[in-house]
Coordinates of C-alpha atoms in Angstrom, one line a residue:
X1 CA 151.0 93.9 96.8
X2 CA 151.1 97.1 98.5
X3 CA 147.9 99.7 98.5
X4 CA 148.5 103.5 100.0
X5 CA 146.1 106.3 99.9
X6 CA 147.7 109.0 99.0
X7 CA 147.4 113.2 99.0
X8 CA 144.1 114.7 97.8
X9 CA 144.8 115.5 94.0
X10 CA 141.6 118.3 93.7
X11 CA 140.1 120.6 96.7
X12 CA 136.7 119.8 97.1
X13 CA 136.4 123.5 96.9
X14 CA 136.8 123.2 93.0
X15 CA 133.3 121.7 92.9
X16 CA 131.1 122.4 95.1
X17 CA 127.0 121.6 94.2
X18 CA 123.8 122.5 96.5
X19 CA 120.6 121.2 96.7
X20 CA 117.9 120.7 98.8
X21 CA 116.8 124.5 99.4
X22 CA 113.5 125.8 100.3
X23 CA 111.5 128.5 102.2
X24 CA 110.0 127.7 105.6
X25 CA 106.9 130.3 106.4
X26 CA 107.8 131.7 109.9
X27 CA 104.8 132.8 112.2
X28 CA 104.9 135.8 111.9
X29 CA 104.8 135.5 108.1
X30 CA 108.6 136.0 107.0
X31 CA 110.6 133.6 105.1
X32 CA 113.5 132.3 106.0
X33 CA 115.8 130.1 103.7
X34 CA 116.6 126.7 104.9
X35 CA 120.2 125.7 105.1
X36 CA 121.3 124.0 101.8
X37 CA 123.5 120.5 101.4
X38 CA 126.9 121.1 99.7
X39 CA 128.2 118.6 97.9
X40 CA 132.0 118.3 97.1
X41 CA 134.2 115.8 94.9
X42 CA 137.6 115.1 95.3
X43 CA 140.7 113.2 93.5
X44 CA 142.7 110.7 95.0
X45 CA 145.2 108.6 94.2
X46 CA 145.6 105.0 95.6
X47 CA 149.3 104.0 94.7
X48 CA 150.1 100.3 93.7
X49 CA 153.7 99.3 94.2
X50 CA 154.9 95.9 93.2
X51 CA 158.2 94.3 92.6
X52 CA 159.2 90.4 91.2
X53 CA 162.2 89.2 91.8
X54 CA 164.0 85.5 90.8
X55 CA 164.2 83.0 93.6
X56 CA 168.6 84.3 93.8
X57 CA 166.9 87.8 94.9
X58 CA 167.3 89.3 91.8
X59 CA 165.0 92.3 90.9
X60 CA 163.2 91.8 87.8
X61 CA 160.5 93.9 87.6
X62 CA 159.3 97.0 89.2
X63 CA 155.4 98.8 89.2
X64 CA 154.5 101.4 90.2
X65 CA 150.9 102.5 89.7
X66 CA 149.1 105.4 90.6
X67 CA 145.4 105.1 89.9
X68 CA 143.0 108.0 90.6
X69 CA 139.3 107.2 92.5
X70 CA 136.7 110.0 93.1
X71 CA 135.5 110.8 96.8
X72 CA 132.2 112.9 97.5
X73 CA 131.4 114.6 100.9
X74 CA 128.6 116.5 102.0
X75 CA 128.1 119.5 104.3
X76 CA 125.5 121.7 105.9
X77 CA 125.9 125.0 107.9
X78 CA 129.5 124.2 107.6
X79 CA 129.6 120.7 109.2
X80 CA 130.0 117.6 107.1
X81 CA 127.3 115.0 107.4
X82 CA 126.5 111.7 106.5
X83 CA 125.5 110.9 103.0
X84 CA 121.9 109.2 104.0
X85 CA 120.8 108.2 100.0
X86 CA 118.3 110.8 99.6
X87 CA 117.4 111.4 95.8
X88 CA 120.3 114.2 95.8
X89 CA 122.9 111.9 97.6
X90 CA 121.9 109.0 95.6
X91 CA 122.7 111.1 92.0
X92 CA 126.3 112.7 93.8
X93 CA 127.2 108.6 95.0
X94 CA 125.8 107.6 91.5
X95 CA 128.0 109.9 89.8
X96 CA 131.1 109.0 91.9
X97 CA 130.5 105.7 91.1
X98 CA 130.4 106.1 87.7
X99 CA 133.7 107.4 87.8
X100 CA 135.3 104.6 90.0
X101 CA 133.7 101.7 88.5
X102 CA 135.7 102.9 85.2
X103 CA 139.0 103.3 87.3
X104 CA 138.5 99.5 88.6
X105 CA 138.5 98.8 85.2
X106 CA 141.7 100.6 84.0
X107 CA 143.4 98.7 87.5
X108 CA 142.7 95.9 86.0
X109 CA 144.3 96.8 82.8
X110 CA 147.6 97.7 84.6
X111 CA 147.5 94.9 86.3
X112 CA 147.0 92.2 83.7
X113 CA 149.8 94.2 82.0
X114 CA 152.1 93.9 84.7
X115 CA 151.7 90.3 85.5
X116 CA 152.3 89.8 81.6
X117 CA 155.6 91.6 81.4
X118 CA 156.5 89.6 84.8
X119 CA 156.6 86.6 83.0
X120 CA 158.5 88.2 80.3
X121 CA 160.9 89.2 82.8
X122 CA 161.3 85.7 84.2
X123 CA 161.7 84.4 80.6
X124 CA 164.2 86.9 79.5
X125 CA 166.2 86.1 83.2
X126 CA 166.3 82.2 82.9
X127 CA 167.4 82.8 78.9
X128 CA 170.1 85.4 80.2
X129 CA 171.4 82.7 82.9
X130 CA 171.9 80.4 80.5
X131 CA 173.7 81.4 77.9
X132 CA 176.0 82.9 79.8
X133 CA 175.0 86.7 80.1
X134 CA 174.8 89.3 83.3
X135 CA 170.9 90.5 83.7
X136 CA 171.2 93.6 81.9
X137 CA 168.6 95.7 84.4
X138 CA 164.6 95.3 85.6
X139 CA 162.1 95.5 83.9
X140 CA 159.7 98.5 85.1
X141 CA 156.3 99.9 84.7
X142 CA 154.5 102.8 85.9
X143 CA 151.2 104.9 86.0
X144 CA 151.5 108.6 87.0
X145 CA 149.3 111.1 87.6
X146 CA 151.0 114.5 86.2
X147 CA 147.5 117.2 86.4
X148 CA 144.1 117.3 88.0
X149 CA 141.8 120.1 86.7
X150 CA 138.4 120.9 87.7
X151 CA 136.3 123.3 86.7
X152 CA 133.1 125.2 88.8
X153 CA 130.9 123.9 86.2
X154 CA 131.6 120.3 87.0
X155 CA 134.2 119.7 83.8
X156 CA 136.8 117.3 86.0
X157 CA 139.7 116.2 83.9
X158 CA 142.9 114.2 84.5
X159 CA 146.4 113.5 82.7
X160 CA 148.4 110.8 83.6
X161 CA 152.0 109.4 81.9
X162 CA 153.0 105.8 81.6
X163 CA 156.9 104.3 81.6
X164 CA 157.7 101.2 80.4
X165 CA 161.0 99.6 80.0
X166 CA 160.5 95.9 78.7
X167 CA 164.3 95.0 77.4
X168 CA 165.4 97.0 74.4
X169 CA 167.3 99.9 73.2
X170 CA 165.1 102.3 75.1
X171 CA 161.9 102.8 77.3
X172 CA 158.7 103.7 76.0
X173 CA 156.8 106.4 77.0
X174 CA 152.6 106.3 76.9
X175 CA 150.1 108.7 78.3
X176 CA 146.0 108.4 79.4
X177 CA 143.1 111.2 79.7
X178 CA 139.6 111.6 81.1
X179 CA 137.3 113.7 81.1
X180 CA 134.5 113.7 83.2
X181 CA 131.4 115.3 83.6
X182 CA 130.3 115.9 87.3
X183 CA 127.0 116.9 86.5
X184 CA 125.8 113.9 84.6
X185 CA 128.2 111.0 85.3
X186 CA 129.8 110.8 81.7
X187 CA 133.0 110.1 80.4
X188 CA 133.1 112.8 77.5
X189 CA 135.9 113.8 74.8
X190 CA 135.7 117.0 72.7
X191 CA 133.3 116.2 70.2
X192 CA 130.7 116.2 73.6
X193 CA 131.4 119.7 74.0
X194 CA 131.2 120.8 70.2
X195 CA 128.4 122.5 68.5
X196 CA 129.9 121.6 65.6
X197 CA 132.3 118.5 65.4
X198 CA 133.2 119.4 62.3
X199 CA 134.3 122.8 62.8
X200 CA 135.8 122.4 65.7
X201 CA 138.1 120.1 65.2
X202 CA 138.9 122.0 62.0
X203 CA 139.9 125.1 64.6
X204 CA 141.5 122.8 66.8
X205 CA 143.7 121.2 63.9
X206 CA 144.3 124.7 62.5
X207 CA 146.2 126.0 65.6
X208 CA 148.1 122.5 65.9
X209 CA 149.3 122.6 61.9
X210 CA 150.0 126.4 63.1
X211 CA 151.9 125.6 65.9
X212 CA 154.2 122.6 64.3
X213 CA 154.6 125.4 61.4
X214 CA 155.9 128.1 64.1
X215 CA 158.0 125.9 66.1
X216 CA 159.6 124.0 63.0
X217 CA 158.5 120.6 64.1
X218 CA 157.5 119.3 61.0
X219 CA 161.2 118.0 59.9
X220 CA 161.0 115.7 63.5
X221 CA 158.0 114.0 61.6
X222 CA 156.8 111.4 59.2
X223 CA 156.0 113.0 55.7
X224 CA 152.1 112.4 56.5
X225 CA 152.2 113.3 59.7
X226 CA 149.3 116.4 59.2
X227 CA 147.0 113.2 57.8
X228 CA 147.0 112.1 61.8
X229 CA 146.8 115.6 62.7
X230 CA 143.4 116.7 60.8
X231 CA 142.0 113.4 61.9
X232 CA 142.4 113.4 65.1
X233 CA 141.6 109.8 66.0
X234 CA 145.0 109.1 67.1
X235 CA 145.4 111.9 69.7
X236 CA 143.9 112.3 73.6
X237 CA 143.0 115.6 75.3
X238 CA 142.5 116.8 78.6
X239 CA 141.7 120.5 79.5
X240 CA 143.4 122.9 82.1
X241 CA 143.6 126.3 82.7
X242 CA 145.3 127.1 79.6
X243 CA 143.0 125.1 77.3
X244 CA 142.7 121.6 75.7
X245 CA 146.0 119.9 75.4
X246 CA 146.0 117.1 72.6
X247 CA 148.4 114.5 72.8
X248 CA 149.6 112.0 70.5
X249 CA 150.7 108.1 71.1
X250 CA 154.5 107.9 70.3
X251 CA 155.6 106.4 67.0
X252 CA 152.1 108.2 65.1
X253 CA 154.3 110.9 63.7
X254 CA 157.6 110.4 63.7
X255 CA 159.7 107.8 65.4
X256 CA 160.6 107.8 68.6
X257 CA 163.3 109.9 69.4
X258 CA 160.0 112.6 68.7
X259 CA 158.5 111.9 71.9
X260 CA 154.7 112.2 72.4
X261 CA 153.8 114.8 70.4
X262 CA 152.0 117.6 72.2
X263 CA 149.8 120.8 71.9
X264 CA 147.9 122.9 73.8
X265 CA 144.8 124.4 72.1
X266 CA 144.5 127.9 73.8
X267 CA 140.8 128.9 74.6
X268 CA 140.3 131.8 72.7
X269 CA 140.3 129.6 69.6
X270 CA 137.4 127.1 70.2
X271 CA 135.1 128.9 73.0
X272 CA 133.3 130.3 70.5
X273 CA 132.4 126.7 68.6
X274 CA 131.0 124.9 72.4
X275 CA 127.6 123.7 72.6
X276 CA 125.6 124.2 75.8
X277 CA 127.5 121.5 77.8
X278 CA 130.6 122.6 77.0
X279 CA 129.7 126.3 78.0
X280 CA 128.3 125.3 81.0
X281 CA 131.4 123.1 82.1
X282 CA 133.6 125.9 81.0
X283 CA 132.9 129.4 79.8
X284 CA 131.8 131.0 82.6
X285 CA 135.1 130.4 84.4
X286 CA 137.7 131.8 82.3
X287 CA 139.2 135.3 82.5
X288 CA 137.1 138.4 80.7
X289 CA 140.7 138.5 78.6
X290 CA 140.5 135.5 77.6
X291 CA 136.9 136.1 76.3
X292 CA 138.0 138.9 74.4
X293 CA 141.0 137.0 72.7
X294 CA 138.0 135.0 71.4
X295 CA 136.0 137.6 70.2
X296 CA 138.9 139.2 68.6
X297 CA 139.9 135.4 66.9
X298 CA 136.0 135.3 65.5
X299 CA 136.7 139.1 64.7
X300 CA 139.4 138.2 62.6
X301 CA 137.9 135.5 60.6
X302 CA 134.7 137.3 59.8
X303 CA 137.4 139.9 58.6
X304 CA 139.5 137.9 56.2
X305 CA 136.1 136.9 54.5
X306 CA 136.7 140.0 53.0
X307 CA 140.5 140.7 52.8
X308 CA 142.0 137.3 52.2
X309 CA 140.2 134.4 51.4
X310 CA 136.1 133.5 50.5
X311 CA 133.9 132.1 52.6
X312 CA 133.4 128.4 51.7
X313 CA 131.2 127.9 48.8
X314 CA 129.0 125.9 47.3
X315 CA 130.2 125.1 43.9
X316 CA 127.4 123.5 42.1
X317 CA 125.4 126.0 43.1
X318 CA 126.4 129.7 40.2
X319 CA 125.1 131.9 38.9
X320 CA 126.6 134.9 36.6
X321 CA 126.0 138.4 37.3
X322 CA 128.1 141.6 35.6
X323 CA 130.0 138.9 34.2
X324 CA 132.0 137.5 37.7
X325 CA 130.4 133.7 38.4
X326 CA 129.2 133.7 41.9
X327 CA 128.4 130.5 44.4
X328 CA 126.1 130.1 46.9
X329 CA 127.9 130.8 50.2
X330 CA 127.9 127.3 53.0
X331 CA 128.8 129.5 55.8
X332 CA 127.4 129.0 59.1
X333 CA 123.9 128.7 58.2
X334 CA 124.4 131.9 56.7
X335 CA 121.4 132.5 53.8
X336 CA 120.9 136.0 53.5
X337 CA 122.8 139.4 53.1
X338 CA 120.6 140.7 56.2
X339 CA 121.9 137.6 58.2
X340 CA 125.3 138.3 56.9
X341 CA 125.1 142.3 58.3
X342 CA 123.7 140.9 61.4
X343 CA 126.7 138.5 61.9
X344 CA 129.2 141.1 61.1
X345 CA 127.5 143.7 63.4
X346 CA 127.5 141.3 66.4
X347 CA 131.6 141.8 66.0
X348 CA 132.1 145.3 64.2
X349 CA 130.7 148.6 65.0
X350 CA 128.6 149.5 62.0
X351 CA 130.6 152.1 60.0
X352 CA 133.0 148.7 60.1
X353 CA 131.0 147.1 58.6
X354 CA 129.1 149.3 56.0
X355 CA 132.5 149.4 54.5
X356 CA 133.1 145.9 54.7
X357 CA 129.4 145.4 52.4
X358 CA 130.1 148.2 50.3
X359 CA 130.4 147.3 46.7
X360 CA 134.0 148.9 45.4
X361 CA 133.9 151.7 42.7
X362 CA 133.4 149.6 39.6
X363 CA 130.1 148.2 41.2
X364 CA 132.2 144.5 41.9
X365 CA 130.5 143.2 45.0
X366 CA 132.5 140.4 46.9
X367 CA 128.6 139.1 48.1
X368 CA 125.3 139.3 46.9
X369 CA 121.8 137.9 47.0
X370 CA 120.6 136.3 44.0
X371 CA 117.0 135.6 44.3
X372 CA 117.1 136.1 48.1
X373 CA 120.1 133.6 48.7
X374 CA 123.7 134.9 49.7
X375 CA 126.3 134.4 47.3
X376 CA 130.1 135.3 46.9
X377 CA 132.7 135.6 44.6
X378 CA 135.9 132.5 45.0
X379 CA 138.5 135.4 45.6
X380 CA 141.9 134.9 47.2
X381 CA 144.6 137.8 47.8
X382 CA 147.3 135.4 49.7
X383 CA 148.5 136.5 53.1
X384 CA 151.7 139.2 53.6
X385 CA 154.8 137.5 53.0
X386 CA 156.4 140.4 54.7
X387 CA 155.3 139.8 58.2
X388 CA 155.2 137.1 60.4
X389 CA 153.8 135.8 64.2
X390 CA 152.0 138.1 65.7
X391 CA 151.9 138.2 69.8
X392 CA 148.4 139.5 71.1
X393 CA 147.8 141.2 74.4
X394 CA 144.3 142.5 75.9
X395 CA 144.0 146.3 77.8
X396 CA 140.7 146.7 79.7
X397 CA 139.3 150.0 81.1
X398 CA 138.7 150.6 84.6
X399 CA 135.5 149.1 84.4
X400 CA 135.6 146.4 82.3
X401 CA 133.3 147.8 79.4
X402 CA 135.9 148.4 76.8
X403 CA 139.8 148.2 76.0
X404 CA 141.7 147.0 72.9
X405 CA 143.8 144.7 71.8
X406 CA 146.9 145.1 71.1
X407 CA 148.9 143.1 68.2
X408 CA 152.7 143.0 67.8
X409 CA 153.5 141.6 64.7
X410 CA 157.1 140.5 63.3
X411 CA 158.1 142.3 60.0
X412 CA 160.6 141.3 57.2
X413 CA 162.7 142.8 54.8
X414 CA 161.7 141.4 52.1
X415 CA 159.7 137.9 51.2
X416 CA 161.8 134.2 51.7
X417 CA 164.6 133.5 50.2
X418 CA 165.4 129.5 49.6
X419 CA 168.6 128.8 51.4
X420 CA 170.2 126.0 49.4
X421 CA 172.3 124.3 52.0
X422 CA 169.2 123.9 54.5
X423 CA 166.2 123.7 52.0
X424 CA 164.2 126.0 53.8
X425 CA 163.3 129.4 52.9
X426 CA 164.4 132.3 55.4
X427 CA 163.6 136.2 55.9
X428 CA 165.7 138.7 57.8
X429 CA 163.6 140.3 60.5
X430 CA 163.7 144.0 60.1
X431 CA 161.4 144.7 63.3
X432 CA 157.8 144.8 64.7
X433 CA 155.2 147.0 64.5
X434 CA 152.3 147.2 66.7
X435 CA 148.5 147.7 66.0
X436 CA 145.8 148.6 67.9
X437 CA 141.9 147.3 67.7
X438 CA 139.4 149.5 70.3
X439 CA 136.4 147.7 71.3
X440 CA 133.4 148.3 73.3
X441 CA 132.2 145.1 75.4
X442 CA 128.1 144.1 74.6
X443 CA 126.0 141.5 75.4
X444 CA 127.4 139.1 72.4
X445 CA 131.3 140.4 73.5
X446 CA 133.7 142.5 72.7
X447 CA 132.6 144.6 69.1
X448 CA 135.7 146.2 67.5
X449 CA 135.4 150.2 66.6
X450 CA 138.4 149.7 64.2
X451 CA 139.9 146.4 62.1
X452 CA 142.4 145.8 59.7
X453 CA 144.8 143.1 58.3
X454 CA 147.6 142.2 59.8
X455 CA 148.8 140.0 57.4

């Protein structure tokens, strides 16, 4: 079996942590800062190569295996030096350790695979010889590692693909994630990052079902395929700089000539649902227009509340008022009309949202508070049939306070028409046309001088 140690994966630059500073009292009574111990991890991969062959010299299996192990150096003034156990080297080596001792474990999974499909391979030869038939090809297996991604607040994640051919009409193809938490040690998956579970994978399974819808995926799938989809239990994810990815074994939604099905998760629609972890390991790092995208996603929620759909409701909680049955609202611990105005103010500049409260001219208000508790109306206006995808873009000023963003959105002429032949409904695109949403930037993000539908 051949070992080789091969090209660093992540720059220890991506993570770099310090410890050990203090003030020394000088003589003359100035303080000076002692020199602090930098600590930085890095990715490596140690490939495994292995091949079996028949006692003729015929190949019958190749592996290939590329297994990543975490490194950890240490540096003062510039100079690396010897990692000596102190109580901050011990927790650095205990975290690296962490991270290996799982690694040995997945080797040995590989490995136990590969000496199984060996004798497989030996099997299938000896059966081949003699009845007659030419060995078709080898058998192969491999581990690669496609994307390293760290983050400055210690978020280290890791994508690799798997190919096996075993015999058969075709190879299958297989995928493994981490995710790994620097600071503490942990392997984690989203619902560690989550302040919700709950909601966020509801956000995170509304952009997929989104996406599938855009691209016209869904006739590559199983009927039930959006069953595996809002569940989530069947699917990986590993983060980068354009999000969180989620992946899906082959053969869960639709057979195998749909691949592994694959998303990526911009940020901008779950940022706003992390818990402290998961801003730690990752919102301070991502561009300010990336913020704002987020802001203006949140933005847009708060504003369909009022335009398109309800909040969600309680519904064994009514009560009648001017004769329209009203439910208590189960929105974001949301109890009050005052927390409600507070909520909507921390998005929308207040004439925005003044209107937004405003009963309409009959006296119908969409909320209310009856005896002190926020309720709403179960109200639904359907979105525009006469547009479509909209493509957002964010302009910043100068300095960074303010901008808009600016939405392009598809028009039609006219709503669908079924097309008989196909089964699917189609519009004719007539054009786009662009709208604009101003904001100023505060200390809860950007807050919108002007919002309407787009839809």
């Amino acid at each position: 079996m051949k070992r080789l140690l091969c090209i660093v994966i992540a720059a220890a630059a991506a993570f770099m942590l310090t410890a050990c500073g203090s003030a020394a009292p000088e003589a003359d009574g100035d303080t000076v800062q002692t020199a602090e111990t930098e600590y930085g991890f890095q990715v490596v991969t140690e490939v495994i190569s292995e091949e079996v062959k028949a006692d003729d010299g015929t190949v019958l299996l190749n592996g290939s295996y590329e297994l990543p192990r975490l490194t950890l150096t240490a540096t003062l003034d510039g100079e690396e030096v010897e990692l000596v156990e102190s109580e901050a080297d011990a927790q650095k080596l205990a975290v690296r350790d962490a991270f290996n001792a799982e690694m040995e474990k997945y080797r040995q999974t590989v490995l136990s695979f590969f000496r199984e499909i060996s004798g497989w391979a030996k099997d299938l030869y000896e059966v081949s010889l003699a009845d007659g038939f030419a060995w078709h090809s080898a058998f192969a297996d491999e581990v690669k590692v496609e994307k390293t991604y760290q983050t400055p607040g210690g978020l280290l994640s890791i994508y690799a693909t798997g190919y096996s051919y075993t015999g058969g009409a075709h190879p299958n193809g297989s995928f493994k994630t981490w995710n790994f938490d620097l600071n503490t040690g942990e392997f984690i998956g989203y619902e560690d990052i989550a302040a919700d579970e709950d909601e966020f994978r509801a956000a995170v399974v509304a952009n997929i079902l989104e996406q599938i819808c855009e691209q016209g995926l869904s006739e590559y799938y199983y009927d039930d395929y959006d069953s595996y989809v809002r569940d989530l239990a069947y699917a990986s994810v590993y983060f980068d700089e354009n999000g969180m990815t989620v992946l899906f074994e082959e053969y869960t939604m639709g057979p195998h000539s749909a691949g592994i099905p694959t998303f990526t998760v911009p940020y901008e629609y779950f940022i706003h649902l992390l818990n402290e972890r998961g801003e730690t390991l990752l919102l301070p790092y991502l561009p300010q227009e990336t913020l704002v995208l987020a802001d203006f996603y949140e933005a847009q929620e708060l504003w369909s509340y009022f335009d398109l759909v309800t909040m969600p409701l309680d519904y064994e909680k009514s009560a009648e008022v001017d004769g329209y049955v009203y439910n208590r609202v189960n929105y974001r611990e949301i109890s009050t009309m005052a927390e409600l105005r507070a909520l909507l103010l921390t998005r929308f500049d207040e004439p925005v949202v003044d209107d937004l409260l405003a009963p309409e001219e009959n006296g119908f208000a969409h909320y209310r508070d009856i005896d002190g508790v926020l309720y709403g109306v179960d109200a639904a206006r359907g979105s525009d049939l006469t547009r479509g995808e909209a493509v957002y873009a964010v302009e910043l000023d100068a300095d960074g306070n303010a901008g808009k963003v600016i939405a392009t959105v598809e028009e039609y002429a006219g709503e669908p028409t079924l097309n008989e032949e196909t089964g699917r409904y189609e519009q004719t695109a007539a054009g786009y046309v662009t709208v604009e949403f101003p904001f100023v930037q505060t200390e809860n993000g950007a807050r919108f001088k002007h919002f309407e539908s787009i839809r």
